[in-house]
mmCIF file of C-alpha atoms and ligand atoms in Angstrom:
data_model
loop_
_atom_site.group_PDB
_atom_site.id
_atom_site.type_symbol
_atom_site.label_atom_id
_atom_site.label_comp_id
_atom_site.label_asym_id
_atom_site.label_seq_id
_atom_site.Cartn_x
_atom_site.Cartn_y
_atom_site.Cartn_z
ATOM 1 C CA UNK A 1 17.152 -21.377 13.991
ATOM 2 C CA UNK A 2 18.908 -23.451 11.239
ATOM 3 C CA UNK A 3 21.382 -22.074 8.653
ATOM 4 C CA UNK A 4 18.742 -22.569 5.890
ATOM 5 C CA UNK A 5 16.395 -20.499 7.921
ATOM 6 C CA UNK A 6 19.036 -17.799 8.350
ATOM 7 C CA UNK A 7 19.686 -17.727 4.700
ATOM 8 C CA UNK A 8 16.161 -16.602 4.021
ATOM 9 C CA UNK A 9 15.644 -14.403 7.147
ATOM 10 C CA UNK A 10 16.769 -10.814 7.542
ATOM 11 C CA UNK A 11 16.357 -9.445 11.119
ATOM 12 C CA UNK A 12 17.306 -5.909 12.140
ATOM 13 C CA UNK A 13 20.227 -5.685 14.525
ATOM 14 C CA UNK A 14 18.000 -4.050 17.164
ATOM 15 C CA UNK A 15 15.489 -7.077 17.103
ATOM 16 C CA UNK A 16 18.396 -9.667 16.937
ATOM 17 C CA UNK A 17 19.797 -8.113 20.143
ATOM 18 C CA UNK A 18 16.456 -8.095 21.818
ATOM 19 C CA UNK A 19 15.988 -11.694 20.906
ATOM 20 C CA UNK A 20 19.358 -12.693 22.435
ATOM 21 C CA UNK A 21 18.782 -10.655 25.462
ATOM 22 C CA UNK A 22 15.244 -12.179 25.890
ATOM 23 C CA UNK A 23 13.720 -8.627 25.747
ATOM 24 C CA UNK A 24 9.835 -8.383 25.184
ATOM 25 C CA UNK A 25 9.243 -8.146 21.221
ATOM 26 C CA UNK A 26 5.887 -7.687 19.667
ATOM 27 C CA UNK A 27 5.477 -8.937 16.065
ATOM 28 C CA UNK A 28 3.161 -6.992 13.702
ATOM 29 C CA UNK A 29 1.894 -7.919 10.304
ATOM 30 C CA UNK A 30 1.991 -6.315 6.999
ATOM 31 C CA UNK A 31 -1.248 -7.472 5.342
ATOM 32 C CA UNK A 32 -3.117 -5.026 7.489
ATOM 33 C CA UNK A 33 -0.992 -2.236 5.823
ATOM 34 C CA UNK A 34 -0.896 -3.491 2.218
ATOM 35 C CA UNK A 35 -4.357 -4.937 1.845
ATOM 36 C CA UNK A 36 -6.459 -3.734 4.712
ATOM 37 C CA UNK A 37 -5.811 0.158 4.901
ATOM 38 C CA UNK A 38 -5.553 2.971 2.356
ATOM 39 C CA UNK A 39 -2.294 4.808 1.563
ATOM 40 C CA UNK A 40 -1.011 7.115 2.863
ATOM 41 C CA UNK A 41 -3.001 6.770 6.212
ATOM 42 C CA UNK A 42 -1.402 3.323 6.518
ATOM 43 C CA UNK A 43 2.067 4.915 6.730
ATOM 44 C CA UNK A 44 1.225 7.056 9.667
ATOM 45 C CA UNK A 45 -0.503 3.915 11.314
ATOM 46 C CA UNK A 46 2.549 1.775 10.600
ATOM 47 C CA UNK A 47 4.849 4.213 12.453
ATOM 48 C CA UNK A 48 2.435 4.915 15.259
ATOM 49 C CA UNK A 49 1.743 1.328 16.179
ATOM 50 C CA UNK A 50 5.477 0.773 16.380
ATOM 51 C CA UNK A 51 5.838 3.777 18.641
ATOM 52 C CA UNK A 52 3.119 2.490 20.974
ATOM 53 C CA UNK A 53 4.899 -0.890 21.243
ATOM 54 C CA UNK A 54 8.039 1.058 22.159
ATOM 55 C CA UNK A 55 6.230 3.360 24.753
ATOM 56 C CA UNK A 56 5.197 0.109 26.503
ATOM 57 C CA UNK A 57 8.753 -1.074 26.860
ATOM 58 C CA UNK A 58 8.647 -3.593 23.993
ATOM 59 C CA UNK A 59 10.482 -3.835 20.606
ATOM 60 C CA UNK A 60 8.177 -3.772 17.505
ATOM 61 C CA UNK A 61 8.886 -6.352 14.746
ATOM 62 C CA UNK A 62 6.785 -5.683 11.583
ATOM 63 C CA UNK A 63 7.246 -8.552 9.229
ATOM 64 C CA UNK A 64 7.036 -8.822 5.410
ATOM 65 C CA UNK A 65 8.614 -10.542 2.410
ATOM 66 C CA UNK A 66 10.631 -8.061 0.415
ATOM 67 C CA UNK A 67 12.541 -9.156 -2.692
ATOM 68 C CA UNK A 68 12.277 -12.797 -1.736
ATOM 69 C CA UNK A 69 13.599 -12.231 1.855
ATOM 70 C CA UNK A 70 11.670 -12.818 4.955
ATOM 71 C CA UNK A 71 12.026 -9.514 6.893
ATOM 72 C CA UNK A 72 11.613 -9.090 10.703
ATOM 73 C CA UNK A 73 11.726 -5.483 11.385
ATOM 74 C CA UNK A 74 11.185 -2.953 8.606
ATOM 75 C CA UNK A 75 12.916 0.515 8.199
ATOM 76 C CA UNK A 76 10.824 3.625 6.954
ATOM 77 C CA UNK A 77 11.611 2.862 3.291
ATOM 78 C CA UNK A 78 10.495 -0.843 3.616
ATOM 79 C CA UNK A 79 7.276 0.217 5.437
ATOM 80 C CA UNK A 80 6.601 2.695 2.608
ATOM 81 C CA UNK A 81 6.965 -0.217 0.099
ATOM 82 C CA UNK A 82 4.420 -2.251 1.940
ATOM 83 C CA UNK A 83 1.944 0.645 2.524
ATOM 84 C CA UNK A 84 2.152 1.700 -1.222
ATOM 85 C CA UNK A 85 1.348 -1.927 -1.958
ATOM 86 C CA UNK A 86 2.317 -1.798 -5.669
ATOM 87 C CA UNK A 87 2.874 -5.310 -6.852
ATOM 88 C CA UNK A 88 2.798 -6.438 -3.171
ATOM 89 C CA UNK A 89 0.936 -9.823 -2.779
ATOM 90 C CA UNK A 90 -0.922 -11.328 0.117
ATOM 91 C CA UNK A 91 1.190 -14.130 1.383
ATOM 92 C CA UNK A 92 -0.271 -16.891 3.515
ATOM 93 C CA UNK A 93 1.618 -20.054 4.522
ATOM 94 C CA UNK A 94 1.161 -21.887 1.130
ATOM 95 C CA UNK A 95 2.608 -18.821 -0.737
ATOM 96 C CA UNK A 96 5.917 -18.368 1.230
ATOM 97 C CA UNK A 97 8.191 -20.782 -0.609
ATOM 98 C CA UNK A 98 7.145 -19.442 -3.925
ATOM 99 C CA UNK A 99 7.726 -15.826 -2.924
ATOM 100 C CA UNK A 100 11.164 -16.556 -1.457
ATOM 101 C CA UNK A 101 12.286 -18.762 -4.462
ATOM 102 C CA UNK A 102 11.170 -16.161 -7.129
ATOM 103 C CA UNK A 103 12.165 -12.984 -5.393
ATOM 104 C CA UNK A 104 8.708 -11.512 -5.030
ATOM 105 C CA UNK A 105 7.434 -9.004 -2.462
ATOM 106 C CA UNK A 106 4.343 -9.784 -0.275
ATOM 107 C CA UNK A 107 2.510 -8.726 2.775
ATOM 108 C CA UNK A 108 2.364 -11.256 5.630
ATOM 109 C CA UNK A 109 -1.010 -12.407 6.836
ATOM 110 C CA UNK A 110 -1.591 -13.514 10.563
ATOM 111 C CA UNK A 111 -0.602 -16.988 9.492
ATOM 112 C CA UNK A 112 2.633 -16.045 7.868
ATOM 113 C CA UNK A 113 3.516 -13.440 10.522
ATOM 114 C CA UNK A 114 3.210 -16.113 13.237
ATOM 115 C CA UNK A 115 5.284 -18.398 11.085
ATOM 116 C CA UNK A 116 8.050 -16.020 10.693
ATOM 117 C CA UNK A 117 7.999 -14.717 14.290
ATOM 118 C CA UNK A 118 8.246 -18.209 15.572
ATOM 119 C CA UNK A 119 11.359 -18.819 13.443
ATOM 120 C CA UNK A 120 13.023 -16.068 15.480
ATOM 121 C CA UNK A 121 11.580 -17.113 18.850
ATOM 122 C CA UNK A 122 9.199 -14.152 19.011
ATOM 123 C CA UNK A 123 5.999 -15.127 21.004
ATOM 124 C CA UNK A 124 3.612 -12.239 20.955
ATOM 125 C CA UNK A 125 1.826 -10.585 18.125
ATOM 126 C CA UNK A 126 -0.516 -7.679 17.771
ATOM 127 C CA UNK A 127 -3.028 -7.192 14.893
ATOM 128 C CA UNK A 128 -6.569 -6.108 14.279
ATOM 129 C CA UNK A 129 -8.538 -9.143 13.653
ATOM 130 C CA UNK A 130 -7.757 -12.808 12.747
ATOM 131 C CA UNK A 131 -9.044 -14.699 9.829
ATOM 132 C CA UNK A 132 -11.460 -17.501 10.393
ATOM 133 C CA UNK A 133 -14.197 -19.620 9.132
ATOM 134 C CA UNK A 134 -16.165 -17.488 6.554
ATOM 135 C CA UNK A 135 -20.063 -17.451 6.503
ATOM 136 C CA UNK A 136 -21.124 -20.208 4.197
ATOM 137 C CA UNK A 137 -17.971 -22.259 4.797
ATOM 138 C CA UNK A 138 -20.032 -25.259 4.834
ATOM 139 C CA UNK A 139 -20.243 -24.957 1.066
ATOM 140 C CA UNK A 140 -17.198 -22.905 0.088
ATOM 141 C CA UNK A 141 -14.738 -24.482 2.563
ATOM 142 C CA UNK A 142 -13.227 -20.912 2.828
ATOM 143 C CA UNK A 143 -11.428 -21.358 6.282
ATOM 144 C CA UNK A 144 -8.471 -18.915 6.843
ATOM 145 C CA UNK A 145 -5.042 -20.685 7.237
ATOM 146 C CA UNK A 146 -4.694 -18.549 10.327
ATOM 147 C CA UNK A 147 -6.477 -21.003 12.320
ATOM 148 C CA UNK A 148 -4.257 -23.884 11.372
ATOM 149 C CA UNK A 149 -1.296 -21.625 12.203
ATOM 150 C CA UNK A 150 -2.654 -20.839 15.531
ATOM 151 C CA UNK A 151 -2.976 -24.743 16.254
ATOM 152 C CA UNK A 152 0.561 -25.311 15.213
ATOM 153 C CA UNK A 153 2.706 -22.349 15.829
ATOM 154 C CA UNK A 154 3.699 -20.977 19.207
ATOM 155 C CA UNK A 155 2.671 -17.411 18.992
ATOM 156 C CA UNK A 156 0.048 -15.632 20.961
ATOM 157 C CA UNK A 157 -2.005 -13.382 18.812
ATOM 158 C CA UNK A 158 -3.749 -10.346 20.359
ATOM 159 C CA UNK A 159 -6.659 -9.087 18.316
ATOM 160 C CA UNK A 160 -10.118 -7.426 18.666
ATOM 161 C CA UNK A 161 -11.645 -10.883 17.779
ATOM 162 C CA UNK A 162 -12.716 -11.014 14.204
ATOM 163 C CA UNK A 163 -14.961 -9.297 12.050
ATOM 164 C CA UNK A 164 -18.436 -10.680 11.816
ATOM 165 C CA UNK A 165 -17.983 -11.106 8.061
ATOM 166 C CA UNK A 166 -16.696 -14.393 9.386
ATOM 167 C CA UNK A 167 -19.051 -16.894 11.129
ATOM 168 C CA UNK A 168 -17.763 -16.302 14.647
ATOM 169 C CA UNK A 169 -19.437 -19.181 16.108
ATOM 170 C CA UNK A 170 -17.967 -21.779 13.617
ATOM 171 C CA UNK A 171 -14.677 -19.974 14.171
ATOM 172 C CA UNK A 172 -14.717 -20.588 17.817
ATOM 173 C CA UNK A 173 -15.611 -24.329 17.072
ATOM 174 C CA UNK A 174 -12.761 -24.763 14.771
ATOM 175 C CA UNK A 175 -10.413 -23.337 17.299
ATOM 176 C CA UNK A 176 -11.786 -25.538 19.965
ATOM 177 C CA UNK A 177 -11.307 -28.674 17.892
ATOM 178 C CA UNK A 178 -7.746 -27.534 17.112
ATOM 179 C CA UNK A 179 -6.813 -27.050 20.809
ATOM 180 C CA UNK A 180 -6.421 -23.245 20.661
ATOM 181 C CA UNK A 181 -7.008 -21.422 23.653
ATOM 182 C CA UNK A 182 -9.279 -18.262 23.179
ATOM 183 C CA UNK A 183 -8.850 -15.874 26.146
ATOM 184 C CA UNK A 184 -10.810 -12.707 26.711
ATOM 185 C CA UNK A 185 -8.857 -9.825 28.034
ATOM 186 C CA UNK A 186 -11.242 -8.145 30.573
ATOM 187 C CA UNK A 187 -14.281 -9.537 28.662
ATOM 188 C CA UNK A 188 -16.600 -12.559 28.740
ATOM 189 C CA UNK A 189 -17.259 -12.524 25.034
ATOM 190 C CA UNK A 190 -15.337 -12.882 21.843
ATOM 191 C CA UNK A 191 -15.196 -9.246 20.603
ATOM 192 C CA UNK A 192 -16.457 -8.551 17.097
ATOM 193 C CA UNK A 193 -13.681 -6.232 15.807
ATOM 194 C CA UNK A 194 -15.591 -3.004 15.589
ATOM 195 C CA UNK A 195 -17.922 -4.057 18.526
ATOM 196 C CA UNK A 196 -17.019 -5.049 21.938
ATOM 197 C CA UNK A 197 -19.245 -7.948 21.949
ATOM 198 C CA UNK A 198 -20.604 -10.693 19.645
ATOM 199 C CA UNK A 199 -22.956 -12.738 21.647
ATOM 200 C CA UNK A 200 -20.431 -15.567 21.664
ATOM 201 C CA UNK A 201 -19.326 -16.312 25.204
ATOM 202 C CA UNK A 202 -15.710 -17.223 25.995
ATOM 203 C CA UNK A 203 -14.793 -19.655 28.726
ATOM 204 C CA UNK A 204 -11.860 -17.552 30.204
ATOM 205 C CA UNK A 205 -11.959 -13.827 31.079
ATOM 206 C CA UNK A 206 -8.433 -12.733 32.049
ATOM 207 C CA UNK A 207 -8.365 -9.940 34.490
ATOM 208 C CA UNK A 208 -4.865 -8.857 33.570
ATOM 209 C CA UNK A 209 -2.132 -9.075 30.956
ATOM 210 C CA UNK A 210 -0.085 -10.845 33.496
ATOM 211 C CA UNK A 211 -2.677 -13.660 33.646
ATOM 212 C CA UNK A 212 -2.427 -14.113 29.851
ATOM 213 C CA UNK A 213 1.465 -14.268 30.118
ATOM 214 C CA UNK A 214 1.095 -17.037 32.900
ATOM 215 C CA UNK A 215 -1.273 -19.024 30.744
ATOM 216 C CA UNK A 216 1.172 -18.920 27.702
ATOM 217 C CA UNK A 217 4.037 -19.712 29.949
ATOM 218 C CA UNK A 218 2.329 -22.739 31.278
ATOM 219 C CA UNK A 219 1.165 -23.879 27.924
ATOM 220 C CA UNK A 220 4.536 -23.743 26.338
ATOM 221 C CA UNK A 221 6.404 -25.145 29.382
ATOM 222 C CA UNK A 222 4.069 -28.155 29.006
ATOM 223 C CA UNK A 223 5.296 -28.494 25.356
ATOM 224 C CA UNK A 224 1.727 -28.033 24.015
ATOM 225 C CA UNK A 225 1.994 -26.976 20.475
ATOM 226 C CA UNK A 226 0.334 -23.837 19.046
ATOM 227 C CA UNK A 227 -0.532 -20.380 20.039
ATOM 228 C CA UNK A 228 -3.624 -18.606 21.307
ATOM 229 C CA UNK A 229 -6.102 -16.035 20.595
ATOM 230 C CA UNK A 230 -6.419 -13.082 23.042
ATOM 231 C CA UNK A 231 -9.679 -11.158 22.297
ATOM 232 C CA UNK A 232 -9.258 -7.559 23.356
ATOM 233 C CA UNK A 233 -12.460 -5.385 22.936
ATOM 234 C CA UNK A 234 -12.126 -2.058 21.129
ATOM 235 C CA UNK A 235 -12.223 0.878 23.580
ATOM 236 C CA UNK A 236 -15.844 1.899 24.397
ATOM 237 C CA UNK A 237 -15.448 5.447 22.706
ATOM 238 C CA UNK A 238 -14.483 3.951 19.409
ATOM 239 C CA UNK A 239 -16.941 1.000 19.227
ATOM 240 C CA UNK A 240 -19.619 1.004 16.427
ATOM 241 C CA UNK A 241 -23.256 -0.143 16.556
ATOM 242 C CA UNK A 242 -23.488 -3.823 15.976
ATOM 243 C CA UNK A 243 -26.770 -3.918 14.010
ATOM 244 C CA UNK A 244 -25.435 -0.990 11.912
ATOM 245 C CA UNK A 245 -22.250 -2.861 11.041
ATOM 246 C CA UNK A 246 -24.034 -6.135 10.486
ATOM 247 C CA UNK A 247 -26.113 -4.449 7.782
ATOM 248 C CA UNK A 248 -22.936 -3.030 6.124
ATOM 249 C CA UNK A 249 -21.047 -6.573 6.252
ATOM 250 C CA UNK A 250 -24.187 -8.530 4.803
ATOM 251 C CA UNK A 251 -24.327 -6.108 2.004
ATOM 252 C CA UNK A 252 -20.606 -6.486 1.347
ATOM 253 C CA UNK A 253 -20.952 -10.329 1.396
ATOM 254 C CA UNK A 254 -23.805 -9.925 -1.054
ATOM 255 C CA UNK A 255 -21.799 -8.028 -3.404
ATOM 256 C CA UNK A 256 -18.797 -10.484 -3.267
ATOM 257 C CA UNK A 257 -21.237 -13.291 -4.092
ATOM 258 C CA UNK A 258 -22.724 -11.404 -6.988
ATOM 259 C CA UNK A 259 -19.320 -10.666 -8.379
ATOM 260 C CA UNK A 260 -17.950 -14.128 -7.697
ATOM 261 C CA UNK A 261 -15.225 -13.069 -5.357
ATOM 262 C CA UNK A 262 -13.594 -15.859 -3.593
ATOM 263 C CA UNK A 263 -10.364 -17.288 -2.414
ATOM 264 C CA UNK A 264 -7.513 -14.959 -1.098
ATOM 265 C CA UNK A 265 -9.358 -11.926 -2.588
ATOM 266 C CA UNK A 266 -12.346 -12.345 -0.443
ATOM 267 C CA UNK A 267 -11.062 -10.867 2.761
ATOM 268 C CA UNK A 268 -9.515 -7.623 1.083
ATOM 269 C CA UNK A 269 -12.666 -7.220 -0.976
ATOM 270 C CA UNK A 270 -14.919 -7.240 2.049
ATOM 271 C CA UNK A 271 -12.670 -4.883 4.013
ATOM 272 C CA UNK A 272 -12.546 -2.265 1.266
ATOM 273 C CA UNK A 273 -16.165 -2.336 0.735
ATOM 274 C CA UNK A 274 -16.990 -2.048 4.298
ATOM 275 C CA UNK A 275 -14.718 0.879 4.647
ATOM 276 C CA UNK A 276 -16.335 2.570 1.631
ATOM 277 C CA UNK A 277 -19.939 1.917 2.814
ATOM 278 C CA UNK A 278 -19.136 3.349 6.233
ATOM 279 C CA UNK A 279 -17.555 6.684 5.111
ATOM 280 C CA UNK A 280 -14.345 5.918 6.695
ATOM 281 C CA UNK A 281 -15.955 5.834 10.197
ATOM 282 C CA UNK A 282 -15.094 2.139 10.454
ATOM 283 C CA UNK A 283 -11.464 2.933 9.432
ATOM 284 C CA UNK A 284 -11.019 5.303 12.502
ATOM 285 C CA UNK A 285 -12.423 2.502 14.640
ATOM 286 C CA UNK A 286 -9.913 0.083 12.949
ATOM 287 C CA UNK A 287 -6.989 2.140 13.727
ATOM 288 C CA UNK A 288 -7.924 2.575 17.429
ATOM 289 C CA UNK A 289 -8.479 -1.058 17.948
ATOM 290 C CA UNK A 290 -5.197 -2.011 16.367
ATOM 291 C CA UNK A 291 -3.353 0.601 18.656
ATOM 292 C CA UNK A 292 -5.224 -0.925 21.682
ATOM 293 C CA UNK A 293 -4.066 -4.329 20.679
ATOM 294 C CA UNK A 294 -0.431 -3.111 20.395
ATOM 295 C CA UNK A 295 -0.572 -1.888 24.054
ATOM 296 C CA UNK A 296 -2.064 -5.153 25.353
ATOM 297 C CA UNK A 297 0.349 -7.342 23.344
ATOM 298 C CA UNK A 298 3.189 -5.168 24.590
ATOM 299 C CA UNK A 299 2.041 -5.597 28.190
ATOM 300 C CA UNK A 300 1.631 -9.309 27.888
ATOM 301 C CA UNK A 301 5.136 -9.508 26.319
ATOM 302 C CA UNK A 302 6.658 -7.535 29.195
ATOM 303 C CA UNK A 303 4.814 -9.462 31.873
ATOM 304 C CA UNK A 304 5.923 -12.679 30.138
ATOM 305 C CA UNK A 305 9.566 -11.618 30.298
ATOM 306 C CA UNK A 306 9.439 -11.115 33.957
ATOM 307 C CA UNK A 307 8.045 -14.512 34.685
HETATM 308 N N1 PSU B 1 -9.206 -9.181 9.082
HETATM 309 C C1 PSU B 1 -9.206 -7.955 9.104
HETATM 310 N N2 PSU B 1 -8.258 -7.188 8.560
HETATM 311 C C2 PSU B 1 -7.210 -7.815 8.007
HETATM 312 C C3 PSU B 1 -7.170 -9.203 7.844
HETATM 313 C C4 PSU B 1 -8.304 -9.850 8.424
HETATM 314 O O1 PSU B 1 -10.220 -7.400 9.759
HETATM 315 O O2 PSU B 1 -6.369 -7.156 7.453
HETATM 316 C C5 PSU B 1 -6.130 -9.860 7.008
HETATM 317 C C6 PSU B 1 -5.039 -10.522 8.183
HETATM 318 O O3 PSU B 1 -3.873 -10.419 7.678
HETATM 319 C C7 PSU B 1 -5.518 -12.039 8.098
HETATM 320 C C8 PSU B 1 -5.959 -12.239 6.654
HETATM 321 O O4 PSU B 1 -4.526 -12.875 8.517
HETATM 322 O O5 PSU B 1 -6.643 -10.957 6.411
HETATM 323 C C9 PSU B 1 -6.836 -13.343 6.516
HETATM 324 O O6 PSU B 1 -7.030 -13.527 5.029
HETATM 325 P P1 PSU B 1 -7.637 -14.955 4.706
HETATM 326 O O7 PSU B 1 -9.300 -14.875 5.133
HETATM 327 O O8 PSU B 1 -7.621 -14.955 3.124
HETATM 328 O O9 PSU B 1 -6.834 -16.116 5.282
HETATM 329 MN MN1 MN B 2 -9.882 -17.669 2.580
#
């Protein structure tokens, strides 16, 4: 880490010790809190997901930008700020320097969380779903910066695939072009967030977290840049019906088009309307799949630390 990086980075003593000791650490993002879940349920989620990581023997590292500082590890008060989300922006890679230079507060997306994690040498990250190529991107060019980050930054992102509000086929094509491994964890298909399957086959079905750890170790030992996506399906008992969700998602996309919603506002708009239209059932699933990813990411990080 350079001195200039250190100037902008604030890491909790616990996480700093863990980094130096080579202990397993799991990064967690804050956009899922500020722009993906309602308050105050997100507070309970933020604490529980950290407890789950600890329960698996890893150290949780939630990231955010608060008052112009890159934060790795948030205390209860800081988690509250991110969950309340008053004057809390959504920060992707392009926004980072502006937020730091002008002292703003913002939630980190998958792209920014990867970026901050890698500055501290943190290699594993659990979230709900990644951003990707939006439906209609051949016209709008709306492709999440998450995909470029995966191509360039050495962090392994454990997720439930992506919501089918994205074009999952094009998202996989983009990742292939960019050289990003997409690994199924005990699945043959890219999971579609609320649903265990998407119809899109993956080339690799890893039978264990240790296999994922070995693949990551090999990739980084070779000096191959970038990260990987691990697709971890939602537990059966919380999975929602694909066709039902498809209807809801299509309706949300139509509403966004009618209202001219685009750019960084699109994903939060779709998420909140999907939640409203499903009476909170989808929210319960969202919590469970994120917990499930926290378990898997922790186990991968623990296995990696033993290799
Ligand atoms: N997908 C979800 N929930 C989320 C996000 C995506 O199901 O909370 C968030 C993540 O932080 C992701 C970001 O990195 O949205 C992608 O936004 P965009 O499409 O504007 O890059
Ligand atoms: Mn976008």
